[in-house]
Tab-separated table of C-alpha atoms in Angstrom:
chain	number	residue	atom	x	y	z
A	10	MET	CA	-93.172	-96.411	-32.541
A	11	GLU	CA	-96.861	-96.979	-33.294
A	12	GLU	CA	-97.762	-93.590	-31.775
A	13	ARG	CA	-95.032	-91.923	-33.830
A	14	SER	CA	-96.331	-93.607	-36.975
A	15	GLN	CA	-99.840	-92.394	-36.175
A	16	GLN	CA	-98.644	-88.804	-35.718
A	17	PHE	CA	-96.608	-89.035	-38.914
A	18	ASN	CA	-99.716	-90.097	-40.854
A	19	GLN	CA	-101.799	-87.329	-39.262
A	20	ARG	CA	-99.226	-84.713	-40.282
A	21	LEU	CA	-98.960	-86.174	-43.757
A	22	ALA	CA	-102.729	-85.824	-44.039
A	23	LYS	CA	-102.372	-82.148	-43.042
A	24	VAL	CA	-99.874	-81.648	-45.876
A	25	LYS	CA	-102.450	-83.081	-48.269
A	26	ARG	CA	-105.165	-80.843	-46.801
A	27	LEU	CA	-102.974	-77.739	-47.161
A	28	ARG	CA	-102.423	-78.469	-50.817
A	29	GLU	CA	-106.154	-79.006	-51.305
A	30	LEU	CA	-106.611	-75.510	-49.859
A	31	GLY	CA	-104.092	-74.116	-52.335
A	32	VAL	CA	-101.364	-73.671	-49.688
A	33	GLU	CA	-97.819	-74.789	-50.501
A	34	PRO	CA	-96.389	-76.428	-47.333
A	35	TYR	CA	-92.768	-75.970	-48.512
A	36	PRO	CA	-92.397	-72.554	-50.174
A	37	ASN	CA	-89.108	-70.736	-50.613
A	38	ASP	CA	-89.992	-67.072	-50.954
A	39	PHE	CA	-90.399	-65.765	-47.383
A	40	LYS	CA	-87.567	-63.452	-46.331
A	41	PRO	CA	-87.566	-62.612	-42.594
A	42	ALA	CA	-86.256	-59.143	-41.855
A	43	HIS	CA	-85.759	-59.608	-38.105
A	44	THR	CA	-84.551	-62.181	-35.593
A	45	ALA	CA	-85.845	-63.098	-32.157
A	46	LEU	CA	-82.755	-61.639	-30.486
A	47	GLU	CA	-82.966	-58.423	-32.489
A	48	VAL	CA	-86.633	-57.919	-31.552
A	49	ALA	CA	-85.949	-58.692	-27.885
A	50	GLY	CA	-83.117	-56.169	-27.819
A	51	ARG	CA	-84.980	-53.432	-29.677
A	52	TYR	CA	-87.969	-53.459	-27.327
A	53	ALA	CA	-86.307	-54.549	-24.079
A	54	ASP	CA	-86.990	-51.193	-22.428
A	55	SER	CA	-90.449	-50.598	-23.912
A	56	ASP	CA	-93.391	-51.111	-21.583
A	57	ALA	CA	-96.904	-52.170	-22.570
A	58	ALA	CA	-98.140	-48.593	-22.993
A	59	GLU	CA	-95.258	-47.639	-25.300
A	60	LEU	CA	-95.739	-50.733	-27.439
A	61	GLU	CA	-99.462	-50.002	-27.706
A	62	GLU	CA	-98.504	-46.920	-29.698
A	63	CYS	CA	-95.847	-48.783	-31.728
A	64	ALA	CA	-96.657	-49.260	-35.410
A	65	ASP	CA	-93.473	-51.175	-36.321
A	66	GLU	CA	-94.073	-54.147	-38.602
A	67	LEU	CA	-91.839	-57.069	-37.794
A	68	SER	CA	-91.086	-60.051	-39.988
A	69	LEU	CA	-89.810	-63.263	-38.400
A	70	ALA	CA	-89.431	-66.939	-39.247
A	71	GLY	CA	-88.682	-69.978	-37.126
A	72	ARG	CA	-89.664	-73.384	-35.845
A	73	ILE	CA	-92.687	-73.750	-33.575
A	74	VAL	CA	-91.358	-75.167	-30.299
A	75	ALA	CA	-94.389	-74.500	-28.099
A	76	LEU	CA	-98.070	-74.103	-28.981
A	77	ARG	CA	-101.183	-73.279	-26.955
A	78	ARG	CA	-104.613	-72.952	-28.545
A	79	PHE	CA	-107.655	-71.210	-27.026
A	80	GLY	CA	-110.385	-71.470	-29.614
A	81	LYS	CA	-110.218	-68.177	-31.489
A	82	ALA	CA	-106.691	-67.334	-30.332
A	83	SER	CA	-103.386	-69.165	-29.964
A	84	PHE	CA	-99.907	-68.570	-28.615
A	85	ALA	CA	-96.766	-70.102	-30.075
A	86	HIS	CA	-93.080	-69.787	-29.398
A	87	ILE	CA	-90.932	-69.832	-32.500
A	88	GLN	CA	-87.197	-70.474	-32.448
A	89	ASP	CA	-84.683	-69.104	-34.924
A	90	ARG	CA	-80.891	-69.117	-34.914
A	91	THR	CA	-80.768	-66.428	-32.204
A	92	GLY	CA	-83.381	-67.617	-29.726
A	93	ARG	CA	-87.117	-67.768	-29.082
A	94	ILE	CA	-89.971	-65.285	-29.211
A	95	GLN	CA	-93.698	-65.583	-28.561
A	96	VAL	CA	-96.234	-65.014	-31.338
A	97	TYR	CA	-99.958	-64.339	-30.813
A	98	PHE	CA	-102.503	-65.476	-33.391
A	99	ARG	CA	-106.070	-64.114	-33.392
A	100	LYS	CA	-108.810	-65.282	-35.694
A	101	ASP	CA	-110.303	-61.798	-36.052
A	102	ILE	CA	-106.905	-60.361	-37.103
A	103	LEU	CA	-105.750	-63.123	-39.423
A	104	GLY	CA	-109.209	-63.785	-40.810
A	105	PRO	CA	-111.158	-67.065	-40.622
A	106	GLU	CA	-109.505	-68.687	-43.643
A	107	THR	CA	-105.928	-67.969	-42.567
A	108	TYR	CA	-106.663	-68.947	-38.976
A	109	ASP	CA	-108.113	-72.264	-40.139
A	110	ILE	CA	-104.888	-72.835	-42.063
A	111	PHE	CA	-102.888	-71.973	-38.956
A	112	LYS	CA	-104.842	-74.626	-37.028
A	113	LEU	CA	-103.153	-77.223	-39.245
A	114	SER	CA	-99.792	-76.302	-37.664
A	115	ASP	CA	-97.927	-78.485	-35.182
A	116	ILE	CA	-94.929	-78.198	-32.924
A	117	GLY	CA	-91.883	-78.600	-35.164
A	118	ASP	CA	-93.288	-76.735	-38.171
A	119	PHE	CA	-91.445	-73.773	-39.652
A	120	ILE	CA	-93.587	-70.685	-40.094
A	121	GLY	CA	-93.200	-67.079	-41.131
A	122	VAL	CA	-95.135	-64.205	-39.551
A	123	THR	CA	-95.412	-60.453	-39.806
A	124	GLY	CA	-96.934	-58.234	-37.155
A	125	ARG	CA	-96.438	-55.623	-34.452
A	126	PRO	CA	-94.858	-56.015	-30.985
A	127	PHE	CA	-96.821	-55.842	-27.739
A	128	ARG	CA	-96.615	-57.094	-24.187
A	129	THR	CA	-99.003	-59.624	-22.683
A	130	ARG	CA	-100.590	-59.153	-19.287
A	131	THR	CA	-97.685	-61.105	-17.817
A	132	GLY	CA	-95.254	-58.675	-19.464
A	133	GLU	CA	-93.862	-61.065	-22.114
A	134	LEU	CA	-92.738	-59.417	-25.336
A	135	THR	CA	-94.885	-60.900	-28.112
A	136	VAL	CA	-95.514	-60.400	-31.820
A	137	GLU	CA	-99.164	-60.065	-32.794
A	138	ALA	CA	-99.373	-61.875	-36.119
A	139	ALA	CA	-101.013	-59.925	-38.945
A	140	THR	CA	-99.991	-62.500	-41.553
A	141	PHE	CA	-98.924	-66.109	-41.288
A	142	ARG	CA	-97.395	-68.641	-43.682
A	143	PHE	CA	-96.219	-72.230	-43.561
A	144	LEU	CA	-92.557	-72.507	-44.528
A	145	ALA	CA	-91.935	-76.219	-43.864
A	146	LYS	CA	-94.377	-78.741	-42.444
A	147	GLY	CA	-92.688	-81.174	-40.072
A	148	LEU	CA	-93.832	-84.780	-40.385
A	149	ASN	CA	-92.024	-86.335	-37.423
A	150	PRO	CA	-93.050	-85.052	-33.976
A	151	LEU	CA	-90.305	-83.602	-31.804
A	152	PRO	CA	-89.527	-85.591	-28.638
A	153	GLU	CA	-91.613	-84.135	-25.826
A	154	LYS	CA	-89.287	-85.109	-22.984
A	155	TRP	CA	-85.903	-84.960	-24.640
A	156	HIS	CA	-84.206	-83.712	-21.481
A	157	GLY	CA	-85.320	-86.820	-19.632
A	158	LEU	CA	-83.947	-89.367	-22.106
A	159	LYS	CA	-81.550	-91.823	-20.495
A	160	ASP	CA	-79.887	-92.916	-23.754
A	161	VAL	CA	-77.226	-90.238	-24.165
A	162	GLU	CA	-75.943	-91.932	-27.319
A	163	LEU	CA	-79.281	-91.225	-29.005
A	164	ARG	CA	-78.572	-87.512	-28.612
A	165	TYR	CA	-75.299	-87.949	-30.471
A	166	ARG	CA	-76.854	-90.073	-33.210
A	167	LYS	CA	-79.703	-87.608	-33.736
A	168	ARG	CA	-77.748	-84.416	-33.140
A	169	TYR	CA	-80.267	-82.393	-35.148
A	170	LEU	CA	-82.922	-83.120	-32.502
A	171	ASP	CA	-80.436	-82.423	-29.728
A	172	LEU	CA	-79.758	-78.994	-31.237
A	173	ILE	CA	-83.451	-78.191	-31.638
A	174	VAL	CA	-84.449	-78.792	-28.039
A	175	ASN	CA	-81.305	-78.240	-25.960
A	176	PRO	CA	-80.106	-74.615	-25.933
A	177	GLN	CA	-77.012	-75.532	-23.904
A	178	VAL	CA	-75.901	-77.850	-26.699
A	179	ARG	CA	-76.311	-75.089	-29.273
A	180	GLU	CA	-74.217	-72.831	-27.034
A	181	VAL	CA	-71.369	-75.377	-26.933
A	182	PHE	CA	-71.100	-75.327	-30.714
A	183	ARG	CA	-71.396	-71.567	-30.894
A	184	LYS	CA	-68.465	-71.406	-28.481
A	185	ARG	CA	-66.570	-73.885	-30.619
A	186	SER	CA	-66.999	-71.584	-33.608
A	187	ARG	CA	-65.809	-68.596	-31.563
A	188	ILE	CA	-62.798	-70.553	-30.315
A	189	ILE	CA	-61.687	-71.413	-33.847
A	190	ARG	CA	-62.260	-67.839	-35.005
A	191	PHE	CA	-60.162	-66.518	-32.088
A	192	ILE	CA	-57.355	-68.955	-32.912
A	193	ARG	CA	-57.246	-67.763	-36.506
A	194	GLU	CA	-57.190	-64.126	-35.444
A	195	PHE	CA	-54.485	-64.894	-32.854
A	196	PHE	CA	-52.113	-66.422	-35.392
A	197	ASP	CA	-52.954	-64.007	-38.194
A	198	ALA	CA	-52.045	-61.133	-35.864
A	199	ARG	CA	-48.628	-62.723	-35.291
A	200	ASP	CA	-47.779	-62.961	-38.977
A	201	PHE	CA	-48.567	-66.659	-39.351
A	202	MET	CA	-50.010	-67.814	-42.668
A	203	GLU	CA	-52.879	-70.307	-42.747
A	204	VAL	CA	-52.262	-73.166	-45.174
A	205	GLU	CA	-53.837	-76.423	-46.304
A	206	THR	CA	-51.846	-79.612	-46.732
A	207	PRO	CA	-52.871	-82.991	-48.195
A	208	MET	CA	-55.431	-85.227	-46.530
A	209	MET	CA	-54.240	-88.319	-48.399
A	210	HIS	CA	-50.608	-89.294	-47.859
A	211	LYS	CA	-48.353	-91.704	-49.687
A	212	VAL	CA	-46.508	-92.306	-46.414
A	213	PRO	CA	-48.350	-91.829	-43.105
A	214	GLY	CA	-46.272	-89.787	-40.696
A	215	GLY	CA	-46.094	-87.039	-38.125
A	216	ALA	CA	-47.518	-89.092	-35.267
A	217	ALA	CA	-47.442	-92.551	-33.710
A	218	ALA	CA	-50.830	-93.843	-34.838
A	219	ARG	CA	-52.481	-96.402	-37.095
A	220	PRO	CA	-53.838	-94.828	-40.299
A	221	PHE	CA	-56.959	-95.459	-42.313
A	222	VAL	CA	-56.113	-96.927	-45.711
A	223	THR	CA	-57.868	-96.042	-48.943
A	224	HIS	CA	-57.154	-96.886	-52.588
A	225	HIS	CA	-56.670	-94.548	-55.529
A	226	ASN	CA	-58.153	-96.372	-58.511
A	227	ALA	CA	-56.570	-94.264	-61.264
A	228	LEU	CA	-53.087	-94.559	-59.736
A	229	ASP	CA	-53.738	-98.116	-58.523
A	230	ARG	CA	-52.050	-97.486	-55.205
A	231	ASP	CA	-52.971	-97.350	-51.559
A	232	LEU	CA	-53.053	-93.968	-49.837
A	233	TYR	CA	-53.468	-93.103	-46.172
A	234	LEU	CA	-55.786	-90.588	-44.545
A	235	ARG	CA	-53.457	-88.313	-42.690
A	236	ILE	CA	-52.674	-88.946	-39.055
A	237	ALA	CA	-50.940	-85.540	-38.780
A	238	PRO	CA	-49.956	-82.696	-41.138
A	239	GLU	CA	-46.539	-82.209	-39.501
A	240	LEU	CA	-44.182	-83.401	-42.225
A	241	TYR	CA	-45.914	-81.327	-44.912
A	242	LEU	CA	-45.978	-78.220	-42.750
A	243	LYS	CA	-42.245	-78.576	-42.119
A	244	ARG	CA	-41.701	-78.879	-45.866
A	245	LEU	CA	-43.308	-75.429	-46.095
A	246	VAL	CA	-40.829	-74.065	-43.552
A	247	VAL	CA	-38.060	-75.473	-45.747
A	248	GLY	CA	-39.673	-73.638	-48.647
A	249	GLY	CA	-39.476	-70.286	-46.870
A	250	PHE	CA	-42.856	-69.943	-45.153
A	251	GLU	CA	-41.396	-69.273	-41.726
A	252	ARG	CA	-44.692	-69.113	-39.804
A	253	VAL	CA	-47.519	-71.415	-40.850
A	254	TYR	CA	-50.582	-72.918	-39.229
A	255	GLU	CA	-53.353	-75.281	-40.231
A	256	ILE	CA	-56.717	-76.113	-38.657
A	257	ASN	CA	-58.021	-79.296	-40.178
A	258	LYS	CA	-58.982	-82.928	-39.704
A	259	ASN	CA	-56.763	-85.820	-38.708
A	260	PHE	CA	-57.786	-89.465	-38.913
A	261	ARG	CA	-56.485	-92.222	-36.660
A	262	ASN	CA	-57.667	-95.811	-36.810
A	263	GLU	CA	-57.967	-96.166	-33.063
A	264	GLY	CA	-60.581	-96.699	-30.390
A	265	VAL	CA	-63.580	-94.542	-29.541
A	266	SER	CA	-63.832	-93.125	-26.017
A	267	THR	CA	-64.765	-89.979	-24.118
A	268	ARG	CA	-61.385	-88.516	-25.204
A	269	HIS	CA	-60.891	-90.118	-28.616
A	270	ASN	CA	-62.733	-89.886	-31.921
A	271	PRO	CA	-61.255	-91.448	-35.083
A	272	GLU	CA	-61.827	-88.159	-36.942
A	273	PHE	CA	-60.787	-85.072	-35.012
A	274	THR	CA	-59.728	-81.460	-35.520
A	275	MET	CA	-56.185	-80.282	-34.899
A	276	LEU	CA	-54.386	-76.982	-34.876
A	277	GLU	CA	-50.744	-77.354	-35.920
A	278	PHE	CA	-48.356	-74.431	-36.234
A	279	TYR	CA	-44.657	-73.977	-36.925
A	280	GLN	CA	-42.427	-70.999	-36.213
A	281	ALA	CA	-38.893	-70.629	-37.524
A	282	TYR	CA	-36.218	-69.231	-35.189
A	283	ALA	CA	-38.176	-70.347	-32.122
A	284	ASP	CA	-37.741	-73.184	-29.631
A	285	PHE	CA	-40.102	-75.190	-27.452
A	286	GLU	CA	-39.794	-72.714	-24.589
A	287	ASP	CA	-41.021	-69.904	-26.873
A	288	LEU	CA	-44.068	-72.026	-27.641
A	289	MET	CA	-44.820	-72.522	-23.947
A	290	ALA	CA	-45.209	-68.755	-23.574
A	291	LEU	CA	-47.278	-68.537	-26.744
A	292	THR	CA	-49.532	-71.409	-25.603
A	293	GLU	CA	-50.170	-69.766	-22.231
A	294	GLU	CA	-51.152	-66.573	-24.025
A	295	LEU	CA	-53.389	-68.396	-26.502
A	296	VAL	CA	-55.305	-70.606	-24.069
A	297	SER	CA	-55.745	-68.014	-21.308
A	298	GLY	CA	-56.835	-65.458	-23.915
A	299	LEU	CA	-59.330	-67.926	-25.318
A	300	ALA	CA	-60.816	-68.563	-21.883
A	301	LEU	CA	-61.309	-64.846	-21.306
A	302	GLU	CA	-62.773	-64.372	-24.785
A	303	VAL	CA	-65.400	-67.133	-24.644
A	304	ASN	CA	-66.069	-67.377	-20.904
A	305	GLY	CA	-65.031	-64.030	-19.466
A	306	THR	CA	-62.806	-65.793	-16.913
A	307	THR	CA	-59.745	-68.039	-16.827
A	308	ARG	CA	-61.425	-70.380	-14.356
A	309	VAL	CA	-63.013	-73.591	-15.626
A	310	SER	CA	-64.461	-76.660	-13.945
A	311	VAL	CA	-63.231	-80.092	-15.070
A	312	ASP	CA	-65.050	-83.084	-13.568
A	313	GLY	CA	-66.088	-80.896	-10.654
A	314	VAL	CA	-62.565	-79.588	-10.020
A	315	GLU	CA	-61.995	-75.844	-10.457
A	316	ILE	CA	-58.903	-75.036	-12.500
A	317	ASP	CA	-57.347	-71.658	-13.261
A	318	LEU	CA	-55.905	-71.231	-16.749
A	319	ALA	CA	-54.222	-67.928	-15.897
A	320	PRO	CA	-50.462	-68.084	-16.539
A	321	PRO	CA	-47.787	-68.816	-15.580
A	322	TRP	CA	-48.244	-72.609	-15.637
A	323	GLU	CA	-46.023	-75.119	-13.893
A	324	ARG	CA	-43.113	-76.624	-15.833
A	325	ILE	CA	-41.883	-80.067	-14.807
A	326	THR	CA	-39.780	-82.723	-16.534
A	327	VAL	CA	-41.012	-86.264	-17.115
A	328	LYS	CA	-38.406	-87.475	-14.608
A	329	GLU	CA	-39.413	-84.938	-11.952
A	330	ALA	CA	-43.099	-85.807	-12.387
A	331	VAL	CA	-42.489	-89.545	-11.960
A	332	LEU	CA	-40.330	-89.068	-8.870
A	333	ARG	CA	-42.819	-86.628	-7.331
A	334	HIS	CA	-45.854	-88.873	-7.795
A	335	SER	CA	-44.413	-92.329	-7.118
A	336	ASP	CA	-41.951	-94.283	-5.013
A	337	ALA	CA	-39.743	-94.990	-8.027
A	338	ASP	CA	-35.990	-94.868	-7.671
A	339	GLU	CA	-33.918	-92.640	-9.948
A	340	ARG	CA	-32.194	-95.785	-11.268
A	341	ILE	CA	-35.172	-96.479	-13.555
A	342	PHE	CA	-34.055	-93.541	-15.723
A	343	ASP	CA	-30.619	-95.059	-16.292
A	344	ASP	CA	-31.395	-98.790	-16.405
A	345	LYS	CA	-34.065	-100.357	-18.628
A	346	ALA	CA	-34.183	-103.513	-16.510
A	347	ALA	CA	-34.903	-101.425	-13.409
A	348	ALA	CA	-37.592	-99.539	-15.315
A	349	LEU	CA	-39.233	-102.796	-16.448
A	350	ALA	CA	-39.093	-104.147	-12.901
A	351	TYR	CA	-40.752	-101.037	-11.511
A	352	ALA	CA	-43.388	-101.135	-14.263
A	353	SER	CA	-44.212	-104.691	-13.274
A	354	LYS	CA	-44.362	-103.665	-9.615
A	355	ILE	CA	-47.078	-101.075	-10.329
A	356	GLY	CA	-49.097	-103.501	-12.457
A	357	LEU	CA	-47.924	-102.703	-15.975
A	358	ASP	CA	-47.380	-105.727	-18.204
A	359	LEU	CA	-44.950	-104.413	-20.806
A	360	PRO	CA	-43.152	-106.363	-23.535
A	361	GLU	CA	-39.399	-106.824	-23.199
A	362	ALA	CA	-39.111	-105.413	-26.727
A	363	PHE	CA	-40.266	-101.984	-25.531
A	364	SER	CA	-37.493	-99.401	-25.686
A	365	HIS	CA	-36.284	-97.865	-22.430
A	366	GLY	CA	-37.965	-94.580	-23.291
A	367	LYS	CA	-41.283	-96.262	-24.042
A	368	VAL	CA	-41.184	-98.049	-20.675
A	369	LEU	CA	-40.507	-94.744	-18.914
A	370	LEU	CA	-43.376	-93.108	-20.786
A	371	GLU	CA	-45.758	-95.889	-19.710
A	372	ILE	CA	-44.662	-95.401	-16.102
A	373	PHE	CA	-45.159	-91.636	-16.380
A	374	GLU	CA	-48.655	-92.067	-17.801
A	375	ALA	CA	-49.563	-94.480	-15.015
A	376	VAL	CA	-48.208	-92.700	-11.941
A	377	ALA	CA	-47.845	-89.014	-12.798
A	378	GLU	CA	-50.226	-88.013	-15.578
A	379	PRO	CA	-53.484	-88.518	-13.574
A	380	ASN	CA	-52.087	-86.304	-10.774
A	381	LEU	CA	-51.307	-83.276	-12.928
A	382	ILE	CA	-54.457	-81.259	-12.280
A	383	GLU	CA	-53.551	-77.619	-12.884
A	384	PRO	CA	-52.210	-76.661	-16.348
A	385	THR	CA	-48.737	-78.198	-16.517
A	386	PHE	CA	-46.021	-78.264	-19.153
A	387	VAL	CA	-44.338	-81.655	-18.927
A	388	THR	CA	-40.937	-81.371	-20.625
A	389	HIS	CA	-37.917	-83.386	-21.765
A	390	TYR	CA	-39.366	-86.645	-23.020
A	391	PRO	CA	-37.186	-89.664	-23.887
A	392	LEU	CA	-35.638	-89.440	-27.337
A	393	ASP	CA	-36.843	-92.853	-28.517
A	394	VAL	CA	-40.531	-91.875	-28.151
A	395	SER	CA	-39.965	-88.536	-29.899
A	396	PRO	CA	-38.504	-89.333	-33.345
A	397	LEU	CA	-39.216	-85.881	-34.828
A	398	SER	CA	-37.935	-83.787	-31.900
A	399	ARG	CA	-34.573	-82.068	-31.507
A	400	ARG	CA	-32.137	-83.761	-29.131
A	401	SER	CA	-31.618	-81.858	-25.873
A	402	ASP	CA	-28.237	-80.166	-25.510
A	403	GLY	CA	-28.174	-80.971	-21.808
A	404	ASP	CA	-28.901	-84.709	-22.107
A	405	PRO	CA	-28.751	-86.485	-25.482
A	406	ARG	CA	-31.141	-89.190	-24.194
A	407	LEU	CA	-33.899	-86.562	-24.030
A	408	VAL	CA	-35.534	-84.123	-26.449
A	409	ASP	CA	-36.685	-80.502	-26.225
A	410	ARG	CA	-40.372	-81.334	-26.071
A	411	PHE	CA	-43.379	-80.571	-23.916
A	412	GLU	CA	-46.920	-81.762	-23.534
A	413	LEU	CA	-49.562	-79.549	-21.948
A	414	LEU	CA	-51.687	-81.497	-19.480
A	415	VAL	CA	-54.806	-80.272	-17.693
A	416	LYS	CA	-56.310	-82.673	-15.152
A	417	GLY	CA	-54.413	-85.522	-16.752
A	418	ASN	CA	-55.668	-84.754	-20.267
A	419	GLU	CA	-53.233	-83.965	-23.057
A	420	ILE	CA	-54.170	-80.662	-24.685
A	421	ALA	CA	-51.011	-79.897	-26.689
A	422	ASN	CA	-47.769	-81.501	-27.845
A	423	ALA	CA	-44.821	-79.402	-28.993
A	424	PHE	CA	-41.086	-79.509	-29.536
A	425	SER	CA	-38.072	-77.898	-31.017
A	426	GLU	CA	-37.979	-79.551	-34.421
A	427	LEU	CA	-35.278	-81.947	-35.517
A	428	ASN	CA	-33.699	-80.312	-38.575
A	429	ASP	CA	-30.586	-82.485	-38.885
A	430	PRO	CA	-31.352	-84.740	-41.894
A	431	VAL	CA	-28.775	-87.390	-40.926
A	432	ASP	CA	-30.139	-87.682	-37.398
A	433	GLN	CA	-33.697	-87.738	-38.767
A	434	ARG	CA	-32.845	-90.619	-41.127
A	435	ASN	CA	-31.322	-92.582	-38.257
A	436	ARG	CA	-34.409	-91.949	-36.132
A	437	PHE	CA	-36.652	-93.262	-38.924
A	438	LEU	CA	-34.427	-96.352	-39.264
A	439	ALA	CA	-34.804	-96.979	-35.535
A	440	GLN	CA	-38.572	-96.637	-35.951
A	441	LEU	CA	-38.507	-99.215	-38.744
A	442	GLU	CA	-36.788	-101.634	-36.373
A	443	GLU	CA	-39.538	-101.064	-33.819
A	444	ARG	CA	-42.159	-101.648	-36.505
A	445	ALA	CA	-40.442	-104.911	-37.466
A	446	ALA	CA	-40.575	-105.899	-33.794
A	447	GLY	CA	-44.351	-105.479	-33.790
A	448	ASP	CA	-45.041	-101.781	-33.102
A	449	THR	CA	-47.701	-100.987	-35.710
A	450	GLU	CA	-47.688	-97.313	-34.730
A	451	ALA	CA	-43.969	-96.754	-35.343
A	452	HIS	CA	-43.035	-94.271	-38.081
A	453	LEU	CA	-42.269	-95.304	-41.634
A	454	MET	CA	-39.344	-93.941	-43.612
A	455	ASP	CA	-40.293	-90.814	-45.586
A	456	GLU	CA	-37.518	-90.293	-48.130
A	457	ASP	CA	-39.110	-87.181	-49.626
A	458	PHE	CA	-39.231	-85.506	-46.207
A	459	ILE	CA	-35.588	-86.418	-45.588
A	460	GLU	CA	-34.665	-84.907	-48.948
A	461	ALA	CA	-36.507	-81.700	-48.021
A	462	LEU	CA	-34.510	-81.481	-44.766
A	463	GLU	CA	-31.316	-81.975	-46.761
A	464	TYR	CA	-31.998	-78.654	-48.466
A	465	GLY	CA	-31.966	-77.048	-45.023
A	466	MET	CA	-34.690	-76.132	-42.524
A	467	PRO	CA	-34.056	-73.222	-40.157
A	468	PRO	CA	-34.242	-73.804	-36.397
A	469	THR	CA	-37.970	-74.256	-35.827
A	470	ALA	CA	-40.489	-75.101	-33.133
A	471	GLY	CA	-43.859	-76.686	-33.814
A	472	GLU	CA	-46.966	-77.572	-31.865
A	473	GLY	CA	-50.206	-79.467	-32.209
A	474	ILE	CA	-53.284	-78.616	-30.147
A	475	GLY	CA	-56.375	-80.798	-30.188
A	476	ILE	CA	-59.257	-78.450	-30.940
A	477	ASP	CA	-61.852	-80.899	-29.668
A	478	ARG	CA	-60.143	-81.356	-26.297
A	479	LEU	CA	-59.590	-77.613	-26.039
A	480	VAL	CA	-63.310	-77.047	-26.628
A	481	MET	CA	-64.097	-79.717	-24.014
A	482	LEU	CA	-61.960	-77.799	-21.532
A	483	LEU	CA	-63.465	-74.389	-22.259
A	484	THR	CA	-67.083	-75.598	-22.370
A	485	GLU	CA	-66.703	-77.935	-19.390
A	486	SER	CA	-67.870	-80.889	-21.482
A	487	PRO	CA	-67.156	-84.391	-20.112
A	488	SER	CA	-66.947	-86.192	-23.468
A	489	ILE	CA	-65.377	-85.447	-26.828
A	490	ARG	CA	-68.717	-86.443	-28.347
A	491	ASP	CA	-70.275	-83.397	-26.674
A	492	VAL	CA	-68.126	-81.058	-28.785
A	493	ILE	CA	-68.211	-82.841	-32.164
A	494	LEU	CA	-71.409	-82.270	-34.081
A	495	PHE	CA	-71.570	-85.762	-35.535
A	496	PRO	CA	-69.234	-88.043	-33.556
A	497	HIS	CA	-68.487	-91.593	-34.612
A	498	MET	CA	-70.549	-94.156	-32.739
A	499	ARG	CA	-70.115	-97.860	-32.190
């Protein structure tokens, strides 16, 4: 810290010296005409002899990320949004006064240069600076050995430094931007309309989660940061928008882990006259297309395991998955007591108040979910853990729902929507009973949503895909914090 303070004071003294020399350290009138990538591409095939005859004047700006001085000449690498390029500074070209000003530069400073391209004796494409200007004098020194830091959390807390010095981190967030752009183009091309729904809800709903609570002073009432946009998006389907999607933030007052962040980005979409099986096909097309778009292949590595996202993906029911990956007897699906006994046998300590479906879900998550490595659609969840899903025609204890799992991680959740207002009211009433029994994540009654359903909602299927987890998958990132620019920290 003392060394950093010393360097800070030295750089602050250089700012003072620049102003004494009549140089503004923070101007705002330099307009670069070229980028590092553009220059590299334009002269990629030009050898030293060709560039010797080149009279092109280039204009670039960027941050100094490397600097070598040799008395009357210096080399620097500057970094802009597209990459890095070397710049050569000579005292006899810049002139003594300008070169003396340049000598006040440090790694981390932003500069602007104009000059012609040439190749060094080692063949590196370089810009020979004819003019030079300070654009922003950095006061704090950049970390010299950022790659060797053991405290990974410091990278998340100081993401701006992480982005400056780690090109692979910048690439992750460029891919994230491309992924979101592809998703928008995908749904726009299929006649979906992008919409925005409220972030503050009178009644939290659309997911089993604890909300953040805020207070509206003018209305003198509590509001809730949304845990999901589902109930508002379905209101839009009622209103006649038959294909809608939204990419936006959700907020859940839950723990922080490698897979969970209290603030996260979700894609939710709803399609009238479709069912959950239609959405399986659409999801395969979306995710495999994304992989090809951003990576050029459908193969990804997750925790060292190679996975192929090329469709078709396996489809398996919750019941089939449990029976395949455990020694459970089929009786657990018909008898809650048997399910509780088996849960206890495998080390799960579950309350007696848990519904039968919730016990089965806990068993599934314990014995089957970790073993689903390749992309898998897990279907037909218990009705009592799916209060917004349409009841299955084949078995009224189940719903027409799927979750997409890849190496045990939930990527998507979808179902044929419940559009029977009487059934939906009864489901909410059952949720209220669970809340009274101590389940703080159970749904509340939403009378306005029920009223909307009473006007009629066409047969509809809807899906939510976690953008952050999808980006983790496609960038092979081990933690959700690696794909969120400014993740929440403890």
